[in-house]
PDB file of C-alpha atoms and ligand atoms in Angstrom:
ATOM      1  CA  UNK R   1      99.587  81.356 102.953  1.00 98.00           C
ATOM      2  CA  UNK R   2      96.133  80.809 103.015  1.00 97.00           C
ATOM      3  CA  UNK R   3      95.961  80.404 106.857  1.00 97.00           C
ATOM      4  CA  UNK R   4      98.333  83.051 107.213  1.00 98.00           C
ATOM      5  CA  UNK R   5      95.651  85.246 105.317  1.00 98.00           C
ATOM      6  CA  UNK R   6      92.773  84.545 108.008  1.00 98.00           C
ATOM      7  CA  UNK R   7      94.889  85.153 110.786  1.00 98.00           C
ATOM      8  CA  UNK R   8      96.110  88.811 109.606  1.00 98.00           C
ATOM      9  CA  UNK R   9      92.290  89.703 108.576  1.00 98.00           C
ATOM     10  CA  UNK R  10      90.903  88.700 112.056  1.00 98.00           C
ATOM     11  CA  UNK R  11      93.995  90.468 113.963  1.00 98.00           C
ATOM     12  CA  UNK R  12      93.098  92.863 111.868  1.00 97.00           C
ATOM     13  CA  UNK R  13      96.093  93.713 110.624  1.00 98.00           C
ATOM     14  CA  UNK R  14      97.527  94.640 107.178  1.00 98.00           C
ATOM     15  CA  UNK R  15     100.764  92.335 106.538  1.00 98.00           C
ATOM     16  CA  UNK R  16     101.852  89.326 108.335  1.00 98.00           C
ATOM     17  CA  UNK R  17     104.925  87.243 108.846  1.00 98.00           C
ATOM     18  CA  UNK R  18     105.053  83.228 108.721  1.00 98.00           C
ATOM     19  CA  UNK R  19     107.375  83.984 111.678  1.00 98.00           C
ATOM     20  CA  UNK R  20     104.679  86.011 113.720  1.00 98.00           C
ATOM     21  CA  UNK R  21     102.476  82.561 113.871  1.00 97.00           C
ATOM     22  CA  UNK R  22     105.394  80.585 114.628  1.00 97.00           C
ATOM     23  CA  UNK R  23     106.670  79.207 111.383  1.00 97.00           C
ATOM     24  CA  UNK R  24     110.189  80.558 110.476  1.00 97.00           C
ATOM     25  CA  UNK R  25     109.286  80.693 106.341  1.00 98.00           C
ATOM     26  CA  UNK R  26     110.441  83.457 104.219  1.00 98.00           C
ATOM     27  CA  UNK R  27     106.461  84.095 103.481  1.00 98.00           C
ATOM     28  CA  UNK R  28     104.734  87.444 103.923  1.00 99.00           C
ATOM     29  CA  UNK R  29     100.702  88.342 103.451  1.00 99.00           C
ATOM     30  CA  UNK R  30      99.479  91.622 102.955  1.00 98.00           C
ATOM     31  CA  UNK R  31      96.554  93.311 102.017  1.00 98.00           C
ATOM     32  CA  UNK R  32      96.435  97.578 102.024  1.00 98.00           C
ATOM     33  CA  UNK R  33      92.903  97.580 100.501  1.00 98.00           C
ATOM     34  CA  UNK R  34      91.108 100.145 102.498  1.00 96.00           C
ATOM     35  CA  UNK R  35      87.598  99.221 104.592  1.00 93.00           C
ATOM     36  CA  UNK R  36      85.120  99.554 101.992  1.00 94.00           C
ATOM     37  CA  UNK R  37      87.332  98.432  99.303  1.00 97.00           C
ATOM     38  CA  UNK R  38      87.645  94.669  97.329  1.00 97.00           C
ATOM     39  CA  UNK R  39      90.305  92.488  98.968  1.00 97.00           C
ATOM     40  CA  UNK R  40      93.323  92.680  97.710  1.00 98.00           C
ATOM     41  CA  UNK R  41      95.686  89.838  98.900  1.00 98.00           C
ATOM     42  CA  UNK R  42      99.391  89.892  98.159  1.00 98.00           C
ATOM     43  CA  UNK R  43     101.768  86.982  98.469  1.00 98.00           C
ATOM     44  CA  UNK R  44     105.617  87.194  99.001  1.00 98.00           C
ATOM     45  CA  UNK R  45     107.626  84.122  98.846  1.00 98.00           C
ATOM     46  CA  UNK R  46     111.449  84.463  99.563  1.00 98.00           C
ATOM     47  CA  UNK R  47     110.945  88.297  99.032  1.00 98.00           C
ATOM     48  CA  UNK R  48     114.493  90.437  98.970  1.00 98.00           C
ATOM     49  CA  UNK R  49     115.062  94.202  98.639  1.00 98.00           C
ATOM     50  CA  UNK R  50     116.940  94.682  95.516  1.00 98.00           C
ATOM     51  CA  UNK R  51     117.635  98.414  96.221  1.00 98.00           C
ATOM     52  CA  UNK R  52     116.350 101.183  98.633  1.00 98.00           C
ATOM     53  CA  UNK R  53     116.184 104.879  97.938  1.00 98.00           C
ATOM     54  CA  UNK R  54     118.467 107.336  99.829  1.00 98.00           C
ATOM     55  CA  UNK R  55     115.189 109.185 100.859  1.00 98.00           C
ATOM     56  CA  UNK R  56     113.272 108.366 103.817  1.00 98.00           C
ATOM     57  CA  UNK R  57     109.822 108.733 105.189  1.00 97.00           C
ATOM     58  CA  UNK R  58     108.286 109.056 108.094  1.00 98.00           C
ATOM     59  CA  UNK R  59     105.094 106.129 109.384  1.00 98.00           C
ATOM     60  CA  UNK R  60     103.207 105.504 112.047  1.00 98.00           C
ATOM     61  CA  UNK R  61     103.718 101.996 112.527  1.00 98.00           C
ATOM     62  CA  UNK R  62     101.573  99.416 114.548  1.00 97.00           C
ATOM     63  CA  UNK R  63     102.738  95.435 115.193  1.00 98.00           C
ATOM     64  CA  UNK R  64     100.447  92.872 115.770  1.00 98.00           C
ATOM     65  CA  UNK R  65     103.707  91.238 117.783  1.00 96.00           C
ATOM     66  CA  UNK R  66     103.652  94.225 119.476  1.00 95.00           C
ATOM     67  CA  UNK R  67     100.129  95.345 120.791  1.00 94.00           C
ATOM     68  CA  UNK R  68      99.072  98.562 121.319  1.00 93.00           C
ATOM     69  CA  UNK R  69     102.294 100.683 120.740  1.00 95.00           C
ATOM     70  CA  UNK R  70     102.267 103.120 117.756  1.00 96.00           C
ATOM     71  CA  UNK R  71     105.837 105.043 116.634  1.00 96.00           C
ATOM     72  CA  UNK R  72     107.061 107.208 113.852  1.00 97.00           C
ATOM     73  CA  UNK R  73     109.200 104.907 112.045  1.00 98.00           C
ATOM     74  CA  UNK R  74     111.708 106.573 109.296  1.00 98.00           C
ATOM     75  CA  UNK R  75     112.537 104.069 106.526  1.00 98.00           C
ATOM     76  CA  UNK R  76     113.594 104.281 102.940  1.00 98.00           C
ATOM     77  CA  UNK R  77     110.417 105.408 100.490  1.00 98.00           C
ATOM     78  CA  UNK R  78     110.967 103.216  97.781  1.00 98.00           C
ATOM     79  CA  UNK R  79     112.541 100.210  97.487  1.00 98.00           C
ATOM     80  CA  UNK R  80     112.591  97.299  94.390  1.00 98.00           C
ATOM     81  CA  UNK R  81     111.550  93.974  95.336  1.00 98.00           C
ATOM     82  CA  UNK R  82     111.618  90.456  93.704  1.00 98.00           C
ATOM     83  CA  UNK R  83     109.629  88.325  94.755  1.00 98.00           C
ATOM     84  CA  UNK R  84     108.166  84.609  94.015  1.00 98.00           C
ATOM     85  CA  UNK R  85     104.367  85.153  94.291  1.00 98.00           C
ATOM     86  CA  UNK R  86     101.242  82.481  94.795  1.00 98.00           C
ATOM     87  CA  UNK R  87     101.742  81.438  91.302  1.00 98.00           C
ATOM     88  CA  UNK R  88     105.433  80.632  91.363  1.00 98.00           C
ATOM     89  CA  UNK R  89     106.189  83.353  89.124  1.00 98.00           C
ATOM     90  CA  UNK R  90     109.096  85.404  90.066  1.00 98.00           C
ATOM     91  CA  UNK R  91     108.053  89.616  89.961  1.00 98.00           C
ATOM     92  CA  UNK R  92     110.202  92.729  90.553  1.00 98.00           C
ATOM     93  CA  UNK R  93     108.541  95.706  91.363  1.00 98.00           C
ATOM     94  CA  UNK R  94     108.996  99.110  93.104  1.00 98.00           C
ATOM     95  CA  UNK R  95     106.858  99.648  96.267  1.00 98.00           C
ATOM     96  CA  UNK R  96     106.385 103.091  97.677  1.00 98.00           C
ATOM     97  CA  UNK R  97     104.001 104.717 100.040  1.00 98.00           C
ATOM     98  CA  UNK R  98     102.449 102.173 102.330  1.00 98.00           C
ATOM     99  CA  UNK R  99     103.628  99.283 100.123  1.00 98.00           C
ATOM    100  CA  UNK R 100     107.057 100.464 100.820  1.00 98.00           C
ATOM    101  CA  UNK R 101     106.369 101.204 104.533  1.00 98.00           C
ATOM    102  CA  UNK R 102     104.769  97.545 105.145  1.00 98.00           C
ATOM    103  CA  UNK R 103     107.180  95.640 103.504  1.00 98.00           C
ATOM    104  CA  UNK R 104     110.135  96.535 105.265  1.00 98.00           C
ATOM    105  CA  UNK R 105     108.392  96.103 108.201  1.00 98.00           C
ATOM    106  CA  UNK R 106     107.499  92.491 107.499  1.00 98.00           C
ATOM    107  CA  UNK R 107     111.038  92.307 105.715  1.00 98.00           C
ATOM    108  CA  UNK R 108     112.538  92.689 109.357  1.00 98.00           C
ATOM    109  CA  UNK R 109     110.204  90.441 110.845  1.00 98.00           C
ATOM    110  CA  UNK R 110     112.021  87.934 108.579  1.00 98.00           C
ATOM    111  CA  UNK R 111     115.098  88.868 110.530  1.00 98.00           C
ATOM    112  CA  UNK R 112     114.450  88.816 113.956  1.00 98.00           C
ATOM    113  CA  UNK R 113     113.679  92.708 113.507  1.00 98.00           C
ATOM    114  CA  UNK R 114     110.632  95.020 115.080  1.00 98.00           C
ATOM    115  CA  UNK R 115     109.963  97.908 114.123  1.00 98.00           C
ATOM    116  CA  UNK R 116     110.883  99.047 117.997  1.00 98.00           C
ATOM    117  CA  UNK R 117     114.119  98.283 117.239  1.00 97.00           C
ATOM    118  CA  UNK R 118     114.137 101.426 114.475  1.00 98.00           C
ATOM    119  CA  UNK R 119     113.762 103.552 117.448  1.00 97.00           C
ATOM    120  CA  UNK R 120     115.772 105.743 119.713  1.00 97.00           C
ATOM    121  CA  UNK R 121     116.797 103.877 123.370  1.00 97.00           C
ATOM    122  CA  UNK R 122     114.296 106.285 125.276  1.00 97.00           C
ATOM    123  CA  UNK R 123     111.253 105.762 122.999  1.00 96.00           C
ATOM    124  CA  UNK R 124     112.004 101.772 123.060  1.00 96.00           C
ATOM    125  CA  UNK R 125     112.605 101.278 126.588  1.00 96.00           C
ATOM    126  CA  UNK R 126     109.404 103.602 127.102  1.00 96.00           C
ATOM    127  CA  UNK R 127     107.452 100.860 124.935  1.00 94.00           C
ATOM    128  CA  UNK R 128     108.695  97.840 126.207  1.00 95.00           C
ATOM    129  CA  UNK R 129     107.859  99.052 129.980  1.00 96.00           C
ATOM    130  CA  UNK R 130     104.223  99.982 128.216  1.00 94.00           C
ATOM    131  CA  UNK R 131     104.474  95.828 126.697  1.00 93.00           C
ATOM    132  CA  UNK R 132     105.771  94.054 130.550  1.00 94.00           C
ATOM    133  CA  UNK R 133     102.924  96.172 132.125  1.00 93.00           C
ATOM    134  CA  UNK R 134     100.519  95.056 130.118  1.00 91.00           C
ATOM    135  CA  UNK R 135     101.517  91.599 130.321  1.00 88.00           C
ATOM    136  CA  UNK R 136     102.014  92.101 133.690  1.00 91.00           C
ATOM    137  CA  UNK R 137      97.921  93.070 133.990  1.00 90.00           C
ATOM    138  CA  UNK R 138      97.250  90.299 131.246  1.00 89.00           C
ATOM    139  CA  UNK R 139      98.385  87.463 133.756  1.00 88.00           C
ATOM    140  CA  UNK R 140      96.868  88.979 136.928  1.00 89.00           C
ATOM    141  CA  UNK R 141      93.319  88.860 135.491  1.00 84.00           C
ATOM    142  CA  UNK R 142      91.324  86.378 136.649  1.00 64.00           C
ATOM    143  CA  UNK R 143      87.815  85.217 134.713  1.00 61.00           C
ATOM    144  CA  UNK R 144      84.364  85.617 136.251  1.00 61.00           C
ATOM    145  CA  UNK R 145      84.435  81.888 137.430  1.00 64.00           C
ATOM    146  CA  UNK R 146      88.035  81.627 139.093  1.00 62.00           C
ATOM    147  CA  UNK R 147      87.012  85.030 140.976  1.00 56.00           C
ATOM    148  CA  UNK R 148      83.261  83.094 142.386  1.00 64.00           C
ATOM    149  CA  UNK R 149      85.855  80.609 143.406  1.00 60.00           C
ATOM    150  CA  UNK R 150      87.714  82.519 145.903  1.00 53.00           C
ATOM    151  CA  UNK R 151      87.812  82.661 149.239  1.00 48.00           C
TER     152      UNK R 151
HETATM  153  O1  LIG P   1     103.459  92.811 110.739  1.00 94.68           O
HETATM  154  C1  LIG P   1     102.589  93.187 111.517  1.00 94.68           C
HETATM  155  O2  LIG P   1     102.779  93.127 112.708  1.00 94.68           O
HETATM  156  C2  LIG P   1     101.303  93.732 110.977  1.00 94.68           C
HETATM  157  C3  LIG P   1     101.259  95.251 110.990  1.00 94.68           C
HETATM  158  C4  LIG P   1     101.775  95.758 109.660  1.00 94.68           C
HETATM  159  C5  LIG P   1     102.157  97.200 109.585  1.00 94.68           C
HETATM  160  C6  LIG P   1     101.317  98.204 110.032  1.00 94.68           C
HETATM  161  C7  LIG P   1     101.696  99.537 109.916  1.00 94.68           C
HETATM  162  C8  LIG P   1     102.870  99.859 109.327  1.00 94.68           C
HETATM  163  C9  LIG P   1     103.709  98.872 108.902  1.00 94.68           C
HETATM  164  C10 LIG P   1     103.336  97.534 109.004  1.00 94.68           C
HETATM  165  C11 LIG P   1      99.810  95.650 111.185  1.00 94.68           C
HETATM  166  O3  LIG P   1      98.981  95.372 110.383  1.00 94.68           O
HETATM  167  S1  LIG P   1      99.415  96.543 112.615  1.00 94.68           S
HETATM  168  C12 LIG P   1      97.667  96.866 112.413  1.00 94.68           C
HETATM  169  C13 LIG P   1      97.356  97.909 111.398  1.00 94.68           C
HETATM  170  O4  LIG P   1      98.218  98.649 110.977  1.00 94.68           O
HETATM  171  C14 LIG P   1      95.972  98.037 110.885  1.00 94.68           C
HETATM  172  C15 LIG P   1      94.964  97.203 111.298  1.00 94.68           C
HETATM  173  C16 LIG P   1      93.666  97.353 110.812  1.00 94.68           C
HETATM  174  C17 LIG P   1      93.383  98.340 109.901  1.00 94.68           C
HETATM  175  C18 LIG P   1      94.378  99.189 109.471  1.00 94.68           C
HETATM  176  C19 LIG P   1      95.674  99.029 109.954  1.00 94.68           C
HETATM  177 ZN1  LIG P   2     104.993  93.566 112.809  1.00 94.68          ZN
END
């Protein structure tokens, strides 16, 4: 979790799934403290949604799986979570605002799920052409060196 920590902060991102970095755990990192503000880690071990409110919200979501693609994303504003934290101790709380947004989002990651997926076909076919064509440009760049090297 530790590791999992410096890897989200240099993205920089705000949560992170053990999945994301290749380990299929049931672990999730997060920190919403705002630039400026004290770090504020948060640990989730085998987190589950205990309930979700009928009401939804709209957020602007970002992925560090998926780079550069930002969508409105419209998921439940609260939901009640239990959780086993760094400690071991088990907690229960209700998220909302951001809390509520990120969680669910790192929630899914746990099950395969991006947050493209909460999207209508047009919008995620319009990002994953936006994700081959940059990987398309990723793999045609050549460094400084291999281009002195052509002929
Ligand atoms: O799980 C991830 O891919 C991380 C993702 C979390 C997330 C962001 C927005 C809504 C829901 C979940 C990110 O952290 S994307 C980067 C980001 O949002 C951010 C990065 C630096 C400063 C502030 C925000
Ligand atoms: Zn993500």
């Amino acid at each position: 979790m530790d590791d999992m920590l410096e890897t989200m902060y240099a993205a920089p991102g705000i949560g992170l799934a053990a999945i994301q970095i290749g380990e299929p755990l049931r672990i999730i990192v997060m920190d919403l403290a705002r630039e400026g503000e004290k770090p504020a880690p948060r640990y989730f071990v085998n987190p589950e949604i205990l309930t979700r409110a009928a009401e939804t919200q709209p957020y602007e979501e970002g992925c560090l799986s998926v780079p550069d693609i930002y969508e409105e994303v419209q998921r439940p504003d609260k939901v009640r979570l239990r959780y086993m934290n760094y400690q071991g101790e088990t907690i229960e709380e209700d998220c909302d605002g951001l809390y509520a947004v990120c969680i669910q989002h790192e929630m899914d990651h746990l099950e395969g799920i991006l947050f493209i997926d909460h999207l209508s076909r047009l919008k995620r076919e319009k990002a994953l052409n936006k994700l081959k064509k940059a990987k398309k440009l990723a793999e045609e760049e050549v460094t400084p060196a291999q281009k002195s090297h052509r002929i």
